[in-house]
Short mmCIF file of C-alpha atoms in Angstrom, two decimals:
data_model
loop_
_atom_site.label_atom_id
_atom_site.label_comp_id
_atom_site.label_asym_id
_atom_site.label_seq_id
_atom_site.Cartn_x
_atom_site.Cartn_y
_atom_site.Cartn_z
CA MET W 1 -13.99 -25.03 19.30
CA LEU W 2 -14.89 -21.37 18.83
CA ALA W 3 -16.75 -19.37 21.45
CA SER W 4 -20.51 -19.72 21.10
CA ALA W 5 -22.73 -16.83 19.99
CA LEU W 6 -24.03 -14.56 22.71
CA THR W 7 -27.68 -14.11 23.51
CA ALA W 8 -29.39 -10.78 22.89
CA ALA W 9 -29.31 -10.11 26.62
CA GLU W 10 -25.53 -10.26 26.56
CA ALA W 11 -25.14 -7.81 23.68
CA GLU W 12 -22.82 -4.94 24.57
CA THR W 13 -19.56 -3.16 23.74
CA LEU W 14 -16.17 -4.66 24.53
CA LYS W 15 -13.24 -2.23 24.61
CA LEU W 16 -9.81 -3.52 23.65
CA MET W 17 -6.51 -1.60 23.72
CA PHE W 18 -3.63 -2.93 21.63
CA GLN W 19 -0.52 -1.98 19.66
CA GLY W 20 1.36 -3.53 16.77
CA ASP W 21 2.69 -3.33 13.26
CA ALA W 22 0.44 -2.66 10.29
CA TYR W 23 -0.24 -6.36 9.65
CA GLU W 24 -1.18 -6.86 13.32
CA ILE W 25 -3.62 -3.97 13.23
CA LYS W 26 -5.19 -5.43 10.10
CA ASN W 27 -5.24 -8.88 11.68
CA ILE W 28 -7.00 -7.97 14.90
CA THR W 29 -9.43 -5.62 13.14
CA ALA W 30 -10.54 -8.45 10.86
CA THR W 31 -10.86 -10.82 13.81
CA ALA W 32 -12.98 -8.33 15.74
CA GLN W 33 -15.28 -7.97 12.76
CA LYS W 34 -15.65 -11.75 12.51
CA PHE W 35 -16.50 -11.95 16.21
CA GLU W 36 -19.13 -9.24 15.83
CA ALA W 37 -20.67 -11.12 12.90
CA ALA W 38 -20.77 -14.32 14.94
CA ASN W 39 -22.26 -12.52 17.96
CA PRO W 40 -25.02 -10.12 16.82
CA GLY W 41 -25.38 -7.11 19.07
CA VAL W 42 -21.78 -7.15 20.27
CA THR W 43 -19.47 -4.30 19.29
CA ILE W 44 -15.68 -4.53 19.66
CA GLU W 45 -14.23 -1.06 20.17
CA LEU W 46 -10.56 -1.17 19.18
CA ILE W 47 -8.18 1.34 20.73
CA ASN W 48 -4.95 1.19 18.74
CA THR W 49 -2.11 2.87 20.62
CA PRO W 50 1.43 3.49 19.30
CA HIS W 51 4.04 1.14 20.73
CA ASP W 52 6.36 3.81 22.15
CA GLY W 53 3.67 5.55 24.20
CA TYR W 54 1.71 2.47 25.21
CA ASN W 55 2.49 2.30 28.93
CA GLU W 56 1.84 6.00 29.30
CA LYS W 57 -1.58 5.53 27.68
CA ILE W 58 -2.36 2.71 30.10
CA GLY W 59 -1.38 4.97 32.99
CA ALA W 60 -3.66 7.71 31.71
CA ALA W 61 -6.55 5.23 31.40
CA VAL W 62 -5.98 4.08 34.99
CA SER W 63 -5.98 7.67 36.25
CA ALA W 64 -9.21 8.36 34.36
CA LYS W 65 -10.71 5.10 35.67
CA ALA W 66 -11.32 4.12 32.06
CA LEU W 67 -9.17 1.04 31.60
CA PRO W 68 -10.48 -1.02 28.65
CA ASP W 69 -11.95 -4.49 29.20
CA VAL W 70 -9.10 -6.23 27.39
CA ILE W 71 -5.58 -4.82 27.25
CA GLU W 72 -2.48 -5.94 25.46
CA LEU W 73 0.66 -5.65 27.56
CA ASP W 74 4.35 -6.37 27.23
CA GLY W 75 5.10 -9.57 29.16
CA PRO W 76 7.74 -8.23 31.59
CA PHE W 77 5.36 -5.52 32.78
CA LEU W 78 2.77 -8.07 33.93
CA ALA W 79 3.99 -8.19 37.54
CA ASN W 80 3.65 -4.41 37.81
CA TYR W 81 0.14 -4.48 36.34
CA VAL W 82 -1.04 -7.28 38.65
CA TRP W 83 0.60 -5.76 41.73
CA SER W 84 -1.13 -2.48 40.87
CA GLY W 85 -4.48 -4.26 40.86
CA LEU W 86 -5.22 -3.76 37.17
CA LEU W 87 -5.78 -7.36 36.04
CA GLN W 88 -7.75 -10.47 36.95
CA PRO W 89 -6.84 -14.14 36.40
CA ILE W 90 -7.98 -15.51 33.05
CA GLU W 91 -8.54 -19.13 34.05
CA GLY W 92 -12.26 -19.81 34.01
CA LEU W 93 -12.72 -17.02 31.45
CA VAL W 94 -10.59 -18.22 28.53
CA ASP W 95 -11.26 -21.73 27.16
CA GLN W 96 -9.25 -24.22 29.19
CA ALA W 97 -8.21 -26.03 26.00
CA ILE W 98 -6.30 -22.93 24.92
CA ILE W 99 -4.63 -22.56 28.31
CA ASP W 100 -3.60 -26.21 28.15
CA ASP W 101 -2.14 -25.51 24.71
CA MET W 102 0.30 -22.85 25.99
CA THR W 103 4.04 -23.51 25.78
CA PRO W 104 5.96 -23.39 29.10
CA SER W 105 7.56 -20.05 28.26
CA ASN W 106 4.15 -18.60 27.32
CA VAL W 107 2.82 -19.73 30.69
CA ALA W 108 5.85 -18.16 32.37
CA GLN W 109 5.33 -14.77 30.74
CA GLY W 110 1.65 -14.68 31.76
CA THR W 111 2.01 -15.89 35.35
CA TYR W 112 2.28 -13.67 38.44
CA PRO W 113 5.03 -15.14 40.65
CA ILE W 114 3.35 -14.41 43.97
CA ASP W 115 0.02 -16.22 43.57
CA LYS W 116 1.15 -18.38 40.60
CA LYS W 117 -2.06 -17.51 38.73
CA LEU W 118 -2.28 -16.95 34.98
CA TYR W 119 -3.20 -13.37 34.09
CA ALA W 120 -2.41 -13.13 30.37
CA ILE W 121 -2.15 -15.21 27.23
CA GLY W 122 -1.11 -14.82 23.62
CA LEU W 123 -0.68 -16.71 20.40
CA THR W 124 2.99 -15.87 20.23
CA ASP W 125 6.13 -15.64 22.31
CA SER W 126 9.57 -14.41 21.25
CA THR W 127 13.30 -15.02 21.25
CA VAL W 128 16.59 -13.63 19.96
CA VAL W 129 19.05 -15.61 17.84
CA LEU W 130 22.26 -15.02 15.95
CA TYR W 131 21.94 -14.65 12.16
CA GLY W 132 24.77 -15.17 9.73
CA SER W 133 25.69 -15.98 6.12
CA ARG W 134 26.29 -19.70 5.61
CA LYS W 135 28.59 -19.04 2.67
CA GLN W 136 30.62 -16.37 4.46
CA LEU W 137 31.12 -18.38 7.65
CA THR W 138 32.03 -21.53 5.73
CA GLU W 139 34.57 -19.72 3.54
CA LEU W 140 36.22 -18.23 6.63
CA GLY W 141 36.35 -21.57 8.39
CA ILE W 142 34.07 -20.42 11.22
CA ARG W 143 32.10 -23.27 12.77
CA ILE W 144 28.31 -23.00 12.41
CA PRO W 145 26.43 -24.15 15.57
CA THR W 146 23.39 -26.28 14.80
CA SER W 147 21.73 -26.58 18.23
CA VAL W 148 21.52 -24.89 21.60
CA ASP W 149 23.89 -27.48 23.06
CA ASP W 150 26.34 -26.70 20.25
CA ALA W 151 26.35 -22.91 20.75
CA TRP W 152 29.54 -20.90 20.43
CA THR W 153 31.44 -20.29 23.65
CA LYS W 154 32.48 -16.77 24.59
CA ASP W 155 35.97 -17.40 23.21
CA GLU W 156 34.58 -18.77 19.95
CA PHE W 157 32.29 -15.79 19.55
CA GLN W 158 35.09 -13.33 20.21
CA ALA W 159 37.30 -15.18 17.76
CA ALA W 160 34.56 -15.10 15.12
CA LEU W 161 34.16 -11.33 15.56
CA GLU W 162 37.92 -10.89 15.27
CA LYS W 163 38.11 -12.92 12.07
CA LEU W 164 35.07 -11.22 10.57
CA SER W 165 36.50 -7.78 11.36
CA THR W 166 39.18 -8.31 8.70
CA ALA W 167 37.08 -10.27 6.21
CA PRO W 168 36.61 -8.77 2.71
CA GLY W 169 33.58 -6.51 2.45
CA VAL W 170 32.78 -6.54 6.18
CA LYS W 171 32.38 -3.10 7.70
CA TRP W 172 30.95 -4.30 11.00
CA PRO W 173 31.19 -7.87 12.33
CA LEU W 174 28.03 -7.50 14.44
CA ASP W 175 24.68 -5.76 14.42
CA LEU W 176 23.26 -5.41 17.95
CA PHE W 177 20.35 -3.38 16.57
CA ARG W 178 21.25 -0.14 18.26
CA SER W 179 18.98 1.34 15.58
CA TYR W 180 16.01 0.47 17.84
CA GLY W 181 16.94 3.48 19.96
CA THR W 182 18.70 4.49 23.16
CA LYS W 183 15.53 4.25 25.25
CA SER W 184 14.20 0.96 24.01
CA GLU W 185 13.01 -2.20 25.72
CA TRP W 186 15.23 -3.98 23.21
CA ILE W 187 18.27 -3.07 25.32
CA THR W 188 17.05 -5.06 28.31
CA TYR W 189 15.33 -7.74 26.25
CA GLY W 190 18.22 -8.31 23.88
CA TYR W 191 21.22 -7.85 26.15
CA GLU W 192 20.16 -9.14 29.59
CA PRO W 193 20.60 -12.77 28.42
CA LEU W 194 24.30 -12.07 27.90
CA LEU W 195 24.58 -11.05 31.56
CA VAL W 196 22.62 -14.11 32.69
CA SER W 197 24.82 -16.39 30.61
CA MET W 198 27.92 -14.78 32.14
CA GLY W 199 26.50 -15.50 35.62
CA CYS W 200 24.88 -12.25 36.76
CA ASP W 201 21.66 -10.29 36.14
CA VAL W 202 20.08 -6.85 36.26
CA ILE W 203 18.80 -7.69 39.76
CA ASP W 204 19.17 -10.52 42.28
CA ARG W 205 15.97 -12.55 41.87
CA THR W 206 16.10 -13.89 45.43
CA THR W 207 16.81 -10.77 47.46
CA TRP W 208 15.40 -8.37 44.84
CA LYS W 209 18.43 -6.13 45.27
CA ALA W 210 20.34 -4.69 42.31
CA GLU W 211 23.38 -3.47 44.24
CA GLY W 212 25.94 -6.23 44.45
CA MET W 213 24.48 -7.91 41.36
CA LEU W 214 24.08 -5.42 38.50
CA ASP W 215 27.16 -3.48 39.62
CA GLY W 216 29.10 -6.61 40.58
CA ALA W 217 32.31 -7.73 38.90
CA THR W 218 30.64 -10.15 36.47
CA CYS W 219 28.11 -7.69 35.06
CA VAL W 220 30.79 -5.02 34.81
CA GLU W 221 32.95 -7.47 32.87
CA ALA W 222 30.05 -8.22 30.52
CA ALA W 223 29.34 -4.53 29.95
CA LYS W 224 33.02 -3.80 29.30
CA MET W 225 33.16 -6.65 26.78
CA MET W 226 30.24 -5.19 24.82
CA GLN W 227 31.71 -1.70 25.12
CA ASP W 228 34.97 -3.06 23.70
CA TRP W 229 33.10 -4.36 20.64
CA VAL W 230 31.81 -0.85 20.07
CA LYS W 231 35.19 0.80 20.65
CA LYS W 232 36.79 -1.51 18.08
CA GLY W 233 34.20 -0.47 15.52
CA TRP W 234 32.73 -3.96 15.40
CA VAL W 235 29.11 -2.94 16.12
CA VAL W 236 26.75 -1.29 13.64
CA PRO W 237 26.13 2.25 14.95
CA GLN W 238 22.63 3.52 15.62
CA SER W 239 22.92 5.99 12.74
CA ALA W 240 23.42 3.22 10.16
CA GLY W 241 19.89 1.84 10.45
CA GLY W 242 18.65 -1.70 10.95
CA ASN W 243 19.18 -3.43 7.61
CA GLN W 244 22.97 -3.58 7.36
CA PHE W 245 23.01 -7.35 7.74
CA TYR W 246 21.24 -7.96 4.45
CA ALA W 247 21.91 -4.68 2.63
CA ALA W 248 23.80 -4.71 -0.68
CA GLY W 249 27.31 -5.99 -0.04
CA ARG W 250 26.28 -7.20 3.45
CA PRO W 251 28.39 -4.71 5.47
CA ALA W 252 27.33 -6.40 8.75
CA ALA W 253 28.38 -10.06 9.07
CA LEU W 254 26.31 -11.22 12.07
CA ALA W 255 23.02 -9.99 13.49
CA TRP W 256 21.98 -10.39 17.14
CA GLY W 257 18.30 -10.15 16.26
CA GLY W 258 14.78 -11.05 17.25
CA HIS W 259 12.85 -13.88 15.64
CA TRP W 260 10.85 -11.26 13.72
CA PHE W 261 14.00 -10.28 11.81
CA TYR W 262 14.04 -13.65 10.05
CA ALA W 263 11.29 -12.81 7.55
CA GLU W 264 12.95 -9.67 6.19
CA ALA W 265 16.45 -11.17 6.17
CA GLU W 266 15.31 -14.38 4.44
CA ALA W 267 13.52 -12.34 1.77
CA GLN W 268 16.87 -10.81 0.82
CA MET W 269 19.30 -13.69 1.49
CA GLY W 270 17.29 -16.84 0.83
CA ASP W 271 19.05 -20.12 1.64
CA ASP W 272 22.28 -18.33 2.52
CA LEU W 273 20.69 -17.15 5.77
CA VAL W 274 21.69 -19.32 8.72
CA VAL W 275 20.11 -19.14 12.18
CA MET W 276 22.27 -19.94 15.20
CA PRO W 277 21.68 -19.99 18.97
CA LEU W 278 22.92 -17.14 21.13
CA PRO W 279 26.48 -17.81 22.34
CA LYS W 280 27.14 -19.39 25.71
CA PHE W 281 29.23 -16.81 27.56
CA GLY W 282 29.54 -18.81 30.78
CA GLU W 283 28.55 -22.23 32.03
CA LYS W 284 25.04 -21.98 30.60
CA GLY W 285 23.28 -20.39 27.67
CA ALA W 286 20.51 -17.84 28.06
CA SER W 287 17.95 -16.32 25.72
CA PRO W 288 15.03 -13.93 26.22
CA ASN W 289 11.33 -14.63 25.96
CA ALA W 290 8.00 -12.82 26.37
CA THR W 291 6.16 -10.52 24.02
CA TRP W 292 2.88 -8.61 23.82
CA ILE W 293 0.08 -10.67 25.37
CA TYR W 294 -3.57 -10.12 26.27
CA ALA W 295 -5.14 -9.71 29.71
CA ILE W 296 -8.58 -8.92 31.11
CA SER W 297 -8.74 -5.82 33.28
CA LYS W 298 -10.02 -6.14 36.82
CA ASP W 299 -12.76 -3.61 36.07
CA ALA W 300 -13.97 -5.31 32.87
CA ALA W 301 -17.74 -4.81 32.58
CA ASN W 302 -18.22 -8.39 31.38
CA PRO W 303 -15.18 -10.63 32.01
CA GLN W 304 -16.97 -13.60 30.44
CA LEU W 305 -17.42 -11.69 27.18
CA ALA W 306 -13.75 -10.67 27.29
CA GLY W 307 -12.77 -14.31 27.74
CA LYS W 308 -15.03 -15.40 24.87
CA PHE W 309 -13.41 -12.89 22.55
CA LEU W 310 -9.87 -13.93 23.49
CA SER W 311 -10.82 -17.58 23.01
CA PHE W 312 -12.28 -16.77 19.60
CA MET W 313 -9.29 -14.72 18.52
CA LEU W 314 -6.60 -17.19 19.59
CA GLN W 315 -8.32 -20.05 17.75
CA ASP W 316 -9.24 -18.15 14.59
CA SER W 317 -7.44 -19.63 11.58
CA ASP W 318 -7.08 -16.31 9.76
CA TYR W 319 -5.70 -14.61 12.87
CA ARG W 320 -3.12 -17.37 13.21
CA ALA W 321 -2.25 -17.22 9.52
CA GLY W 322 -1.44 -13.54 9.81
CA TYR W 323 1.24 -14.25 12.42
CA ARG W 324 2.48 -17.43 10.74
CA ASP W 325 3.11 -15.46 7.55
CA HIS W 326 5.28 -13.02 9.53
CA ALA W 327 7.37 -15.74 11.23
CA GLY W 328 5.40 -15.45 14.48
CA PHE W 329 7.17 -17.30 17.28
CA PRO W 330 4.84 -19.98 18.70
CA GLY W 331 3.32 -19.46 22.13
CA LEU W 332 0.75 -22.22 21.64
CA LYS W 333 1.79 -25.81 20.92
CA SER W 334 -0.81 -26.20 18.19
CA PHE W 335 0.48 -23.06 16.49
CA ALA W 336 4.01 -24.48 16.64
CA ALA W 337 2.81 -27.72 15.04
CA ALA W 338 1.36 -25.72 12.16
CA SER W 339 4.52 -23.62 11.70
CA PRO W 340 7.09 -25.63 9.69
CA LEU W 341 9.58 -22.80 10.19
CA TYR W 342 9.97 -23.75 13.87
CA ALA W 343 9.55 -27.52 13.59
CA GLN W 344 12.53 -29.87 13.78
CA GLY W 345 14.52 -29.34 10.61
CA GLY W 346 12.93 -25.94 10.01
CA ALA W 347 15.01 -22.84 9.39
CA MET W 348 14.12 -21.44 12.84
CA ALA W 349 14.12 -24.73 14.75
CA VAL W 350 17.01 -23.60 16.93
CA ALA W 351 14.98 -20.56 17.97
CA PHE W 352 12.15 -22.74 19.24
CA GLU W 353 14.71 -25.01 20.92
CA GLN W 354 15.95 -22.02 22.91
CA ALA W 355 12.45 -21.50 24.30
CA GLY W 356 12.58 -24.90 25.98
CA LYS W 357 16.21 -24.89 27.10
CA THR W 358 17.59 -21.40 27.73
CA ALA W 359 14.70 -18.92 27.90
CA VAL W 360 14.92 -16.57 30.89
CA PRO W 361 12.07 -14.10 31.47
CA ARG W 362 12.95 -10.57 32.42
CA PRO W 363 12.61 -9.95 36.19
CA PRO W 364 8.93 -10.57 37.14
CA HIS W 365 8.82 -7.76 39.69
CA PRO W 366 6.59 -4.69 40.09
CA ALA W 367 9.69 -2.50 39.89
CA TYR W 368 10.39 -3.69 36.35
CA PRO W 369 9.57 -0.32 34.73
CA THR W 370 12.35 1.24 36.81
CA ILE W 371 14.67 -1.74 36.33
CA THR W 372 14.51 -1.60 32.55
CA LEU W 373 14.79 2.17 32.25
CA ALA W 374 17.83 2.26 34.53
CA PHE W 375 19.55 -0.53 32.60
CA GLN W 376 18.71 1.04 29.25
CA GLN W 377 20.31 4.32 30.27
CA ALA W 378 23.37 2.62 31.72
CA MET W 379 24.05 0.52 28.63
CA THR W 380 23.48 3.46 26.30
CA ASN W 381 26.04 5.50 28.24
CA ILE W 382 28.48 2.59 28.36
CA PHE W 383 28.23 2.07 24.60
CA ASP W 384 28.92 5.78 24.23
CA GLY W 385 32.14 5.39 26.23
CA ALA W 386 31.16 5.98 29.86
CA ASP W 387 32.75 4.02 32.72
CA ALA W 388 30.95 0.68 33.07
CA GLN W 389 31.36 0.39 36.84
CA GLN W 390 30.04 3.89 37.48
CA GLU W 391 27.06 3.50 35.17
CA LEU W 392 25.98 0.12 36.52
CA THR W 393 26.41 1.32 40.10
CA LYS W 394 24.21 4.33 39.36
CA ALA W 395 21.58 2.10 37.76
CA ALA W 396 21.65 -0.35 40.68
CA LYS W 397 21.15 2.48 43.17
CA GLU W 398 18.18 3.83 41.19
CA ILE W 399 16.53 0.41 41.11
CA ASP W 400 17.03 -0.25 44.81
CA ALA W 401 15.84 3.25 45.70
CA ASP W 402 12.59 2.67 43.83
CA ILE W 403 12.02 -0.64 45.60
CA GLU W 404 12.80 0.94 48.97
CA ASP W 405 10.48 3.86 48.25
CA ASN W 406 7.70 1.32 47.71
CA ASP W 407 8.52 -0.61 50.91
CA GLY W 408 9.79 -3.55 48.88
CA TYR W 409 6.58 -3.82 46.85
CA PRO W 410 4.94 -6.19 49.34
CA PRO W 411 4.35 -9.10 49.23
CA PHE W 412 7.63 -9.26 47.30
CA GLY W 413 9.54 -7.65 50.15
CA GLU W 414 7.66 -9.69 52.73
CA ALA W 415 8.70 -12.93 51.08
CA ASN W 416 12.42 -12.29 51.64
#
C-alpha cells in the first residue's frame, strides 16, 4: 500500500541527497516527481552528489548544519554515521510491511550493532561472485561449482588459475577489477571476504583491535597469495580497463566481480556466461554484502514525511523495475520473488544463495572510514610489490591509533 497523500498543512520541501549511475538518477527523479504529484504542495529537492566525493559532501553538510532530511549512505559507513549522531531509527517512520519484507542481510546492513535498531533501508543489497565461460571451463576439464556448498576450495581455485594461465587465448586468468582504482571501496568490499574465508579479518570484531589480526600470519598469507597472482601476471592490470572478461577474444578467463557486472557480461556472452560462488579458501566460505541505502537524518524537519517518501519509493513498481532491469540484487523478499534472475534455477541464483549462507558485512564500527582506507592503501602497495607483512602491520597500527585517539569510540570500547 502506497503512502497516503498529505494534507495541505503538511505541504513542504523534503531534501534528499543521493548518488548513483545514470539509470539510478533517472529512476529516483521520476519517483520523486510521482510522489509530488500524489502529494500536492510537497516538493522533493534532489541533491545528486558524485560517488567518489560523497562522504566528503556529507561531512561538509554536517559542518554547515545543513544535512538533508533523507540521505543515501554506503552500508558499512552506517555505524560511523549513527555514532556521530547523524541518523534516527526508521521504525515507526517507514511502513512496517516494508521493514518486515527486508532480507536478513539487508537488515544487517541497516542495523547499528550497539542498540540493535534499524537506521537505514533499501530496495537492494549486493554480493560478489565468480564469472566464467561455461564452454572454456568445460573444454579444459575444470569443474563448474553449482552452489555455495559446492564452491571451489583454495587448491581447486589455484589449480584453475594455473590451468587457465596456459590456455589458448588467455592473457590473464583472473580479473580482480583493479580498474576500479587504488583508492576504492571495492578493495575492502571485494577482497575482505577472502581474508574472512581464510580465517582472519581486517580487524578483530570482538576486541576491535587490528594488530594481531590484520597483520597476523593468516592475513599475511592471504595477501601474499593475491600478490603472487599479480607477480605471475595472472591478474588484469589496472591499466587494461574493466571489460577484459568479455572483450573480443576474452583475454581474461575469470572475473571476481560484483552482481552488477552480470548485466554487461551477459549482454556480450549470452548463455556462455556462468556464475559461480566465491571460492572457499578455508573451512568456510565468505562473501560481501551491503550497498547504498537510505536513512533519515536526525535533524530532518519532518521525519514522518521522510518516512512516507521512502515507503512510497520502495514500493513503487517503476522504481523497482529500473533496478530489476539492471540486475539489482534483492534486498526485499518481494523484490526477490519478482526477479527471476535470482530465483532458484535463475542465472544468478547462486549469488542470492550467498546472501543467506556466506554474507559477511564489513566491520560495523565507527572507525570504518579509517579501517577501509588503511586496508585499501596496504593492498594497493602489496599488489605493487611491497612487503605484505610490513604493509599490513602499518595498516593495523593506523587503525588502532585512530580507535585509541577516539577513546575506543564508546560505547564500543566500553563493551569490551
